[in-house]
Amino acid sequence: MRSLHFRAKLFLVPLLLVMAGTDLLGAFFLWQVKNLVLEREAASASLEAAVIASQIADDFKDALLWNPDLTMQSCQNTLHYYQRFYREQGVSLSLVQQLPAKPSIQDKTLSICQPLPEPFNLWALAYQRDLSPCYSMLDRCMEYFCRISAGVMLCMLGALAFFIHRSTRPLSELLCATRKIARGEYDVTLSGQRGDEFGELARHFSAMSAAIQNQLAETKQLAADQQRLVDQLAHELRTPLTSICGFSELLLCGGCTDEERTVALNHIHQQSTRMKALSLRLLEQEKIAPQTLCREWFPASDFIEELKAAWAGIESRTGVSVTAAQEGERLYGDRLWLQNLLLNLVENAARASAPGDVVRVTVRAADDGTFLEVCDQGCGIAEDDLPKLFEPFFRADRAKARAENGNGLGLTLCRTIAQAHGGRIEADSRVGEGSRFSVFLPLDNKSATTS
């Protein structure tokens, strides 16, 4: 910015020189005008003096007819009439006996010595004109020029200062914004109302600042989610590890009966199996990403038949009945992951239902995507638990989930699968009335053109 101000000052120097040169040219022009005016006045006065001298000579000739003895006094008397007439015009006349001289100006007075015509050429007419009005007019013109020149110069300097300030203000704002970003303050917004390059730069800078803020917010959110996942994982592992440590110490101490040894080994096996399932679920979640999905079109009827074979074990284990409804001939998505999603939802619905209840599965293909829905008639979910339902390790009924070896990652996995497809999953439930889980998976550009 200092360099920019220095360059602006350097730009002022030639501008001031140009303005000074313009003033000098104007002064020189006025000086030339003054000389032309004075020369014109001298020429006019010379012509007027010649006319007066001719008239005076004619009067002298008439006087000689009446009085042949013409004296200087009689000539002065004749000249007196002319003196009185021209005095009112600022002209002084007199007769002198001297050689003629060129017109001269001294003390704002123009002096001309005009010889009289013959036979009076020994006398000359001294013609003097007061040029004070002419000098006053020229002085007023010079004064007006100086005032106008000073006004124009001040206006130009003011306009230039305003232009420099207006031009450098966006850079000053940008410099302040970069200093804030250097201090870690990314909430910076610049005005982009200008239509020039500075306005475009301000808009791009504001967009960059907003993008950085969004990236930082996402990074902070990701770090918070990872920390929460680690905390929850540590909490979930603490119980099985405590159980395994306790029963292993019992076995190491010895002195236990065969029945106690069998119970201890069963507990160790159950807790280790639970930890293995937990780690496998976490690994499954890490594998799911949009670029790893194998999306394709596949028949909906085959998809339903494969699911019926898979949830037959769930029906025999829980005593619930699972029904499937199909709308549309083809579905689009990653076939294996969609099966995993529906099996997780059906298993959760079966756990929440009593034996003999019905779990309804609906698969519908639409023009804009695929709809999956699982409804049950189970115990339902409290309204306060719905916002936390898809968080890792969250279980609405912890006692029942632990008794059934639930790890609280099934719905989290379902949400991850839906989001990897660019879709969403929603839950609607009321306590004592059952739950409904709805999944929408939109078509991507490739599938829309090949459908």
Short mmCIF file of C-alpha atoms in Angstrom, two decimals:
data_model
loop_
_atom_site.label_atom_id
_atom_site.label_comp_id
_atom_site.label_asym_id
_atom_site.label_seq_id
_atom_site.Cartn_x
_atom_site.Cartn_y
_atom_site.Cartn_z
CA MET A 1 0.00 0.00 0.00
CA ARG A 2 2.90 2.34 0.72
CA SER A 3 4.27 1.59 -2.72
CA LEU A 4 0.86 2.37 -4.23
CA HIS A 5 0.66 5.71 -2.39
CA PHE A 6 4.24 6.48 -3.49
CA ARG A 7 3.32 5.76 -7.11
CA ALA A 8 0.25 7.96 -6.73
CA LYS A 9 2.47 10.78 -5.46
CA LEU A 10 4.83 10.24 -8.38
CA PHE A 11 1.82 10.58 -10.66
CA LEU A 12 1.04 13.94 -9.04
CA VAL A 13 4.46 15.39 -9.96
CA PRO A 14 4.03 15.26 -13.76
CA LEU A 15 0.43 16.38 -13.39
CA LEU A 16 1.51 19.45 -11.43
CA LEU A 17 4.23 20.13 -14.00
CA VAL A 18 1.67 19.90 -16.79
CA MET A 19 -0.67 22.27 -14.95
CA ALA A 20 2.20 24.70 -14.27
CA GLY A 21 3.19 24.56 -17.94
CA THR A 22 -0.41 25.25 -18.91
CA ASP A 23 -0.45 28.30 -16.62
CA LEU A 24 2.80 29.57 -18.12
CA LEU A 25 1.41 29.18 -21.62
CA GLY A 26 -1.71 31.05 -20.54
CA ALA A 27 0.41 33.87 -19.06
CA PHE A 28 2.51 34.03 -22.22
CA PHE A 29 -0.66 34.20 -24.29
CA LEU A 30 -1.98 37.08 -22.16
CA TRP A 31 1.37 38.87 -22.50
CA GLN A 32 1.16 38.51 -26.28
CA VAL A 33 -2.40 39.82 -26.20
CA LYS A 34 -1.23 42.78 -24.12
CA ASN A 35 1.47 43.60 -26.68
CA LEU A 36 -1.01 43.29 -29.55
CA VAL A 37 -3.48 45.59 -27.77
CA LEU A 38 -0.78 48.18 -27.08
CA GLU A 39 0.46 48.00 -30.67
CA ARG A 40 -3.10 48.46 -31.88
CA GLU A 41 -3.54 51.44 -29.56
CA ALA A 42 -0.27 52.91 -30.82
CA ALA A 43 -1.30 52.46 -34.45
CA SER A 44 -4.71 53.99 -33.76
CA ALA A 45 -3.11 56.89 -31.90
CA SER A 46 -0.62 57.47 -34.71
CA LEU A 47 -3.41 57.63 -37.25
CA GLU A 48 -5.42 59.94 -35.03
CA ALA A 49 -2.35 62.20 -34.46
CA ALA A 50 -1.77 62.43 -38.22
CA VAL A 51 -5.41 63.41 -38.78
CA ILE A 52 -5.26 66.06 -36.05
CA ALA A 53 -1.97 67.42 -37.40
CA SER A 54 -3.52 67.72 -40.86
CA GLN A 55 -6.56 69.53 -39.49
CA ILE A 56 -4.37 71.91 -37.48
CA ALA A 57 -2.28 72.66 -40.59
CA ASP A 58 -5.47 73.46 -42.52
CA ASP A 59 -6.55 75.87 -39.78
CA PHE A 60 -3.12 77.50 -39.85
CA LYS A 61 -3.45 78.00 -43.61
CA ASP A 62 -6.84 79.69 -43.11
CA ALA A 63 -5.30 81.91 -40.39
CA LEU A 64 -2.53 82.98 -42.80
CA LEU A 65 -5.13 84.29 -45.21
CA TRP A 66 -6.35 86.75 -42.55
CA ASN A 67 -2.99 87.44 -40.93
CA PRO A 68 0.21 86.79 -42.90
CA ASP A 69 2.31 87.35 -39.76
CA LEU A 70 1.49 84.06 -38.00
CA THR A 71 3.09 83.85 -34.56
CA MET A 72 3.50 81.02 -32.08
CA GLN A 73 0.97 82.62 -29.80
CA SER A 74 -1.67 82.72 -32.52
CA CYS A 75 -0.92 79.07 -33.28
CA GLN A 76 -1.39 78.17 -29.63
CA ASN A 77 -4.71 79.97 -29.64
CA THR A 78 -5.79 77.93 -32.64
CA LEU A 79 -4.60 74.72 -30.93
CA HIS A 80 -6.55 75.54 -27.77
CA TYR A 81 -9.82 74.44 -29.37
CA TYR A 82 -8.40 71.01 -30.21
CA GLN A 83 -6.88 70.63 -26.74
CA ARG A 84 -10.21 71.27 -25.05
CA PHE A 85 -12.03 68.82 -27.37
CA TYR A 86 -9.56 65.90 -27.08
CA ARG A 87 -8.90 66.39 -23.34
CA GLU A 88 -12.29 64.82 -22.68
CA GLN A 89 -11.05 61.70 -24.56
CA GLY A 90 -7.87 61.45 -22.43
CA VAL A 91 -5.60 62.99 -25.08
CA SER A 92 -3.16 65.84 -24.47
CA LEU A 93 -2.05 68.03 -27.44
CA SER A 94 0.73 70.62 -27.76
CA LEU A 95 3.00 72.19 -30.39
CA VAL A 96 6.74 71.69 -30.12
CA GLN A 97 9.73 72.51 -32.28
CA GLN A 98 11.60 69.20 -32.34
CA LEU A 99 12.30 66.30 -34.61
CA PRO A 100 9.62 63.59 -34.89
CA ALA A 101 10.12 60.41 -32.86
CA LYS A 102 8.62 56.93 -32.79
CA PRO A 103 5.63 56.31 -30.56
CA SER A 104 6.66 55.41 -26.98
CA ILE A 105 4.84 54.32 -23.83
CA GLN A 106 6.01 55.54 -20.45
CA ASP A 107 4.09 55.53 -17.16
CA LYS A 108 0.98 54.20 -18.95
CA THR A 109 1.07 57.17 -21.32
CA LEU A 110 1.45 56.86 -25.08
CA SER A 111 3.54 59.72 -26.58
CA ILE A 112 3.70 60.55 -30.32
CA CYS A 113 5.52 63.43 -32.00
CA GLN A 114 3.71 63.98 -35.32
CA PRO A 115 5.18 66.66 -37.70
CA LEU A 116 2.77 69.09 -39.30
CA PRO A 117 2.40 69.13 -43.08
CA GLU A 118 4.28 71.73 -45.14
CA PRO A 119 4.76 74.67 -44.91
CA PHE A 120 4.53 74.10 -41.10
CA ASN A 121 6.88 71.09 -41.00
CA LEU A 122 9.23 72.91 -38.58
CA TRP A 123 6.57 72.36 -35.92
CA ALA A 124 5.38 69.06 -34.56
CA LEU A 125 2.26 67.99 -32.75
CA ALA A 126 2.97 66.37 -29.34
CA TYR A 127 0.23 63.76 -28.92
CA GLN A 128 -0.13 62.04 -25.54
CA ARG A 129 -2.88 59.50 -24.66
CA ASP A 130 -3.57 58.06 -21.19
CA LEU A 131 -3.59 54.21 -21.45
CA SER A 132 -4.63 53.62 -17.82
CA PRO A 133 -8.09 52.22 -18.82
CA CYS A 134 -6.40 49.82 -21.25
CA TYR A 135 -3.88 48.68 -18.60
CA SER A 136 -6.70 48.28 -16.09
CA MET A 137 -8.61 46.07 -18.50
CA LEU A 138 -5.51 43.94 -19.13
CA ASP A 139 -4.83 43.67 -15.39
CA ARG A 140 -8.41 42.53 -14.79
CA CYS A 141 -8.03 39.88 -17.52
CA MET A 142 -4.81 38.66 -15.90
CA GLU A 143 -6.49 38.58 -12.50
CA TYR A 144 -9.46 36.64 -13.87
CA PHE A 145 -7.10 34.21 -15.59
CA CYS A 146 -5.14 33.64 -12.39
CA ARG A 147 -8.34 33.03 -10.42
CA ILE A 148 -9.76 30.66 -13.01
CA SER A 149 -6.43 28.85 -13.28
CA ALA A 150 -6.16 28.49 -9.50
CA GLY A 151 -9.77 27.26 -9.32
CA VAL A 152 -9.24 24.75 -12.10
CA MET A 153 -6.05 23.54 -10.47
CA LEU A 154 -7.75 23.10 -7.10
CA CYS A 155 -10.66 21.27 -8.75
CA MET A 156 -8.31 18.98 -10.64
CA LEU A 157 -6.27 18.26 -7.50
CA GLY A 158 -9.45 17.56 -5.55
CA ALA A 159 -10.77 15.27 -8.28
CA LEU A 160 -7.42 13.50 -8.47
CA ALA A 161 -7.27 13.09 -4.69
CA PHE A 162 -10.82 11.71 -4.69
CA PHE A 163 -9.97 9.34 -7.56
CA ILE A 164 -6.84 8.09 -5.80
CA HIS A 165 -8.72 7.63 -2.53
CA ARG A 166 -11.57 5.82 -4.25
CA SER A 167 -9.15 3.65 -6.22
CA THR A 168 -6.99 2.68 -3.25
CA ARG A 169 -9.83 2.22 -0.73
CA PRO A 170 -10.71 -1.32 -1.97
CA LEU A 171 -7.05 -2.27 -1.71
CA SER A 172 -6.95 -0.88 1.83
CA GLU A 173 -10.02 -2.92 2.72
CA LEU A 174 -8.47 -5.98 1.09
CA LEU A 175 -5.25 -5.44 3.04
CA CYS A 176 -7.19 -5.22 6.32
CA ALA A 177 -9.11 -8.38 5.38
CA THR A 178 -5.90 -10.30 4.65
CA ARG A 179 -4.51 -9.21 8.03
CA LYS A 180 -7.63 -10.52 9.74
CA ILE A 181 -7.32 -13.84 7.92
CA ALA A 182 -3.64 -13.98 8.91
CA ARG A 183 -4.77 -13.62 12.54
CA GLY A 184 -7.24 -16.49 12.07
CA GLU A 185 -10.37 -14.34 11.69
CA TYR A 186 -12.05 -15.86 8.64
CA ASP A 187 -15.41 -14.10 9.00
CA VAL A 188 -14.51 -11.42 6.46
CA THR A 189 -16.90 -9.94 3.91
CA LEU A 190 -16.00 -7.22 1.43
CA SER A 191 -18.38 -5.02 -0.50
CA GLY A 192 -18.57 -6.16 -4.12
CA GLN A 193 -20.91 -3.48 -5.45
CA ARG A 194 -18.29 -1.92 -7.73
CA GLY A 195 -18.47 -2.95 -11.36
CA ASP A 196 -14.72 -2.83 -12.03
CA GLU A 197 -11.87 -5.25 -11.32
CA PHE A 198 -11.74 -4.18 -7.66
CA GLY A 199 -15.39 -5.19 -7.19
CA GLU A 200 -14.75 -8.55 -8.87
CA LEU A 201 -11.70 -9.08 -6.66
CA ALA A 202 -13.75 -8.25 -3.54
CA ARG A 203 -16.49 -10.71 -4.56
CA HIS A 204 -13.96 -13.48 -5.21
CA PHE A 205 -12.23 -12.73 -1.91
CA SER A 206 -15.54 -12.89 0.00
CA ALA A 207 -16.36 -16.17 -1.74
CA MET A 208 -12.93 -17.51 -0.79
CA SER A 209 -13.43 -16.43 2.83
CA ALA A 210 -16.87 -18.10 2.92
CA ALA A 211 -15.40 -21.29 1.43
CA ILE A 212 -12.65 -21.31 4.06
CA GLN A 213 -15.24 -20.82 6.79
CA ASN A 214 -17.31 -23.70 5.46
CA GLN A 215 -14.25 -25.92 5.23
CA LEU A 216 -13.25 -25.02 8.78
CA ALA A 217 -16.78 -25.66 10.03
CA GLU A 218 -16.84 -29.04 8.28
CA THR A 219 -13.40 -29.88 9.63
CA LYS A 220 -14.43 -28.93 13.16
CA GLN A 221 -17.64 -30.91 12.82
CA LEU A 222 -15.72 -33.91 11.49
CA ALA A 223 -13.20 -33.67 14.32
CA ALA A 224 -16.04 -33.40 16.85
CA ASP A 225 -17.80 -36.42 15.30
CA GLN A 226 -14.60 -38.44 15.34
CA GLN A 227 -13.92 -37.48 18.94
CA ARG A 228 -17.47 -38.40 19.91
CA LEU A 229 -17.10 -41.70 18.06
CA VAL A 230 -13.85 -42.44 19.87
CA ASP A 231 -15.41 -41.54 23.23
CA GLN A 232 -18.45 -43.68 22.54
CA LEU A 233 -16.28 -46.55 21.29
CA ALA A 234 -14.14 -46.38 24.43
CA HIS A 235 -17.32 -46.39 26.53
CA GLU A 236 -18.72 -49.37 24.62
CA LEU A 237 -15.47 -51.34 24.90
CA ARG A 238 -15.07 -50.67 28.60
CA THR A 239 -17.90 -53.04 29.66
CA PRO A 240 -16.84 -56.13 27.63
CA LEU A 241 -13.18 -55.57 28.48
CA THR A 242 -14.01 -55.29 32.18
CA SER A 243 -16.02 -58.50 31.95
CA ILE A 244 -13.25 -60.32 30.06
CA CYS A 245 -10.60 -59.13 32.53
CA GLY A 246 -12.70 -60.18 35.53
CA PHE A 247 -13.47 -63.69 34.26
CA SER A 248 -9.89 -64.23 33.01
CA GLU A 249 -8.57 -63.31 36.47
CA LEU A 250 -11.01 -65.81 37.97
CA LEU A 251 -9.68 -68.52 35.65
CA LEU A 252 -6.07 -67.60 36.37
CA CYS A 253 -6.55 -67.75 40.12
CA GLY A 254 -7.73 -71.36 39.86
CA GLY A 255 -9.81 -73.13 42.50
CA CYS A 256 -13.05 -72.71 40.49
CA THR A 257 -15.40 -75.56 39.67
CA ASP A 258 -16.00 -76.86 36.20
CA GLU A 259 -19.38 -75.14 36.11
CA GLU A 260 -17.86 -71.76 37.07
CA ARG A 261 -15.11 -72.25 34.50
CA THR A 262 -17.73 -72.95 31.82
CA VAL A 263 -19.73 -69.83 32.79
CA ALA A 264 -16.57 -67.71 32.72
CA LEU A 265 -15.54 -69.01 29.33
CA ASN A 266 -19.06 -68.42 27.94
CA HIS A 267 -18.97 -64.80 29.17
CA ILE A 268 -15.52 -64.26 27.68
CA HIS A 269 -16.70 -65.77 24.39
CA GLN A 270 -19.86 -63.61 24.31
CA GLN A 271 -18.01 -60.37 25.06
CA SER A 272 -15.23 -61.10 22.56
CA THR A 273 -17.85 -61.95 19.94
CA ARG A 274 -19.58 -58.66 20.67
CA MET A 275 -16.31 -56.75 20.32
CA LYS A 276 -15.62 -58.55 17.02
CA ALA A 277 -19.07 -57.63 15.67
CA LEU A 278 -18.52 -54.05 16.81
CA SER A 279 -15.18 -53.80 14.99
CA LEU A 280 -16.68 -55.36 11.84
CA ARG A 281 -19.51 -52.84 11.83
CA LEU A 282 -17.02 -49.98 12.18
CA LEU A 283 -14.99 -51.36 9.30
CA GLU A 284 -18.14 -51.63 7.18
CA GLN A 285 -18.89 -47.96 7.78
CA GLU A 286 -15.38 -46.92 6.74
CA LYS A 287 -15.71 -48.83 3.46
CA ILE A 288 -18.87 -46.98 2.39
CA ALA A 289 -18.21 -43.95 0.17
CA PRO A 290 -19.86 -42.60 -3.01
CA GLN A 291 -16.85 -43.52 -5.14
CA THR A 292 -16.80 -47.12 -3.84
CA LEU A 293 -20.46 -47.85 -4.62
CA CYS A 294 -21.31 -50.08 -7.57
CA ARG A 295 -24.56 -48.50 -8.77
CA GLU A 296 -26.61 -50.30 -11.38
CA TRP A 297 -30.12 -51.05 -12.51
CA PHE A 298 -31.50 -54.38 -11.25
CA PRO A 299 -34.93 -56.11 -11.20
CA ALA A 300 -37.01 -55.27 -8.15
CA SER A 301 -38.59 -58.74 -8.03
CA ASP A 302 -35.19 -60.48 -7.77
CA PHE A 303 -34.18 -58.02 -5.07
CA ILE A 304 -37.28 -58.85 -3.01
CA GLU A 305 -36.76 -62.61 -3.38
CA GLU A 306 -33.18 -62.34 -2.16
CA LEU A 307 -34.37 -60.35 0.85
CA LYS A 308 -37.07 -62.88 1.71
CA ALA A 309 -34.45 -65.62 1.88
CA ALA A 310 -32.27 -63.41 4.07
CA TRP A 311 -34.94 -62.37 6.61
CA ALA A 312 -36.38 -65.91 6.98
CA GLY A 313 -33.95 -66.39 9.84
CA ILE A 314 -35.19 -63.19 11.47
CA GLU A 315 -38.79 -64.42 11.31
CA SER A 316 -37.93 -67.79 12.90
CA ARG A 317 -35.81 -66.15 15.62
CA THR A 318 -38.21 -63.35 16.62
CA GLY A 319 -41.62 -64.82 15.71
CA VAL A 320 -42.64 -61.79 13.61
CA SER A 321 -43.98 -61.90 10.07
CA VAL A 322 -42.29 -59.86 7.35
CA THR A 323 -44.30 -58.87 4.25
CA ALA A 324 -42.94 -57.14 1.13
CA ALA A 325 -44.68 -54.91 -1.41
CA GLN A 326 -43.18 -53.95 -4.76
CA GLU A 327 -43.97 -50.93 -6.96
CA GLY A 328 -42.02 -50.65 -10.18
CA GLU A 329 -39.94 -53.07 -12.17
CA ARG A 330 -36.38 -51.79 -11.70
CA LEU A 331 -34.36 -50.24 -8.90
CA TYR A 332 -31.14 -48.29 -9.05
CA GLY A 333 -28.28 -48.34 -6.54
CA ASP A 334 -25.64 -50.57 -5.01
CA ARG A 335 -27.51 -53.85 -4.72
CA LEU A 336 -25.50 -55.38 -1.86
CA TRP A 337 -25.48 -52.27 0.30
CA LEU A 338 -29.24 -51.73 -0.22
CA GLN A 339 -29.83 -55.31 0.94
CA ASN A 340 -27.70 -54.58 4.00
CA LEU A 341 -29.70 -51.41 4.68
CA LEU A 342 -33.09 -53.16 4.49
CA LEU A 343 -31.90 -56.13 6.56
CA ASN A 344 -30.73 -53.79 9.32
CA LEU A 345 -34.05 -51.94 9.32
CA VAL A 346 -36.05 -55.22 9.31
CA GLU A 347 -33.95 -56.63 12.15
CA ASN A 348 -34.42 -53.50 14.24
CA ALA A 349 -38.18 -53.56 13.52
CA ALA A 350 -38.38 -57.25 14.51
CA ARG A 351 -36.55 -56.57 17.78
CA ALA A 352 -38.98 -53.79 18.63
CA SER A 353 -42.04 -55.96 17.80
CA ALA A 354 -43.78 -58.68 19.76
CA PRO A 355 -44.12 -62.25 18.37
CA GLY A 356 -46.98 -62.40 15.90
CA ASP A 357 -46.62 -58.73 14.80
CA VAL A 358 -46.19 -57.84 11.15
CA VAL A 359 -43.27 -55.89 9.67
CA ARG A 360 -44.14 -54.36 6.29
CA VAL A 361 -41.45 -53.62 3.69
CA THR A 362 -42.23 -51.44 0.65
CA VAL A 363 -39.89 -51.07 -2.32
CA ARG A 364 -40.95 -48.46 -4.88
CA ALA A 365 -39.18 -47.24 -8.02
CA ALA A 366 -40.06 -43.69 -9.14
CA ASP A 367 -38.89 -41.39 -11.93
CA ASP A 368 -36.63 -39.42 -9.59
CA GLY A 369 -35.25 -42.25 -7.46
CA THR A 370 -35.86 -45.30 -5.25
CA PHE A 371 -38.05 -45.35 -2.13
CA LEU A 372 -37.61 -47.93 0.64
CA GLU A 373 -39.91 -48.13 3.65
CA VAL A 374 -40.05 -50.40 6.72
CA CYS A 375 -43.01 -50.20 9.13
CA ASP A 376 -43.56 -52.11 12.38
CA GLN A 377 -46.17 -52.34 15.13
CA GLY A 378 -43.68 -52.41 17.96
CA CYS A 379 -43.13 -50.40 21.10
CA GLY A 380 -42.16 -47.21 19.25
CA ILE A 381 -39.50 -44.62 20.03
CA ALA A 382 -39.77 -41.64 22.35
CA GLU A 383 -39.90 -38.27 20.61
CA ASP A 384 -36.82 -37.03 22.51
CA ASP A 385 -34.78 -39.97 21.18
CA LEU A 386 -35.61 -39.42 17.48
CA PRO A 387 -32.94 -36.71 16.82
CA LYS A 388 -30.24 -38.99 18.28
CA LEU A 389 -31.48 -42.19 16.67
CA PHE A 390 -28.82 -42.35 13.93
CA GLU A 391 -25.84 -41.42 16.12
CA PRO A 392 -23.19 -44.15 16.67
CA PHE A 393 -23.79 -46.45 19.66
CA PHE A 394 -27.12 -44.82 20.53
CA ARG A 395 -29.74 -47.27 21.82
CA ALA A 396 -33.19 -46.20 22.87
CA ASP A 397 -33.59 -49.28 25.11
CA ARG A 398 -30.08 -50.06 26.33
CA ALA A 399 -31.02 -52.99 28.53
CA LYS A 400 -32.89 -54.79 25.76
CA ALA A 401 -30.17 -54.00 23.20
CA ARG A 402 -27.44 -55.44 25.43
CA ALA A 403 -29.50 -58.56 26.09
CA GLU A 404 -29.79 -59.06 22.32
CA ASN A 405 -26.09 -58.19 21.71
CA GLY A 406 -26.98 -54.93 19.95
CA ASN A 407 -24.12 -52.50 19.40
CA GLY A 408 -26.00 -49.33 18.37
CA LEU A 409 -24.37 -49.10 14.93
CA GLY A 410 -27.12 -50.56 12.71
CA LEU A 411 -29.03 -47.32 12.08
CA THR A 412 -25.75 -45.39 11.78
CA LEU A 413 -24.74 -47.80 9.02
CA CYS A 414 -28.14 -47.30 7.32
CA ARG A 415 -27.68 -43.54 7.35
CA THR A 416 -24.15 -43.89 5.94
CA ILE A 417 -25.42 -46.09 3.08
CA ALA A 418 -28.23 -43.63 2.27
CA GLN A 419 -25.89 -40.62 2.33
CA ALA A 420 -23.35 -42.42 0.13
CA HIS A 421 -26.15 -42.78 -2.45
CA GLY A 422 -26.84 -39.05 -2.11
CA GLY A 423 -30.14 -39.79 -0.32
CA ARG A 424 -31.63 -39.51 3.14
CA ILE A 425 -33.27 -41.64 5.82
CA GLU A 426 -36.04 -40.45 8.14
CA ALA A 427 -37.78 -41.97 11.14
CA ASP A 428 -41.34 -41.40 12.32
CA SER A 429 -42.44 -43.09 15.52
CA ARG A 430 -44.85 -42.88 18.44
CA VAL A 431 -44.55 -44.77 21.68
CA GLY A 432 -46.88 -47.80 21.69
CA GLU A 433 -47.89 -47.34 18.01
CA GLY A 434 -44.81 -48.51 16.11
CA SER A 435 -42.25 -46.89 13.83
CA ARG A 436 -41.77 -46.11 10.15
CA PHE A 437 -38.36 -45.73 8.54
CA SER A 438 -38.31 -44.10 5.06
CA VAL A 439 -35.32 -44.05 2.72
CA PHE A 440 -35.05 -42.02 -0.49
CA LEU A 441 -32.18 -42.61 -2.94
CA PRO A 442 -32.11 -40.14 -5.88
CA LEU A 443 -30.94 -40.98 -9.38
CA ASP A 444 -27.59 -39.57 -10.49
CA ASN A 445 -26.96 -37.98 -13.92
CA LYS A 446 -25.66 -41.22 -15.44
CA SER A 447 -28.62 -43.28 -14.31
CA ALA A 448 -31.11 -40.62 -15.45
CA THR A 449 -29.75 -40.78 -19.02
CA THR A 450 -29.68 -44.59 -19.17
CA SER A 451 -32.98 -45.36 -17.44
#
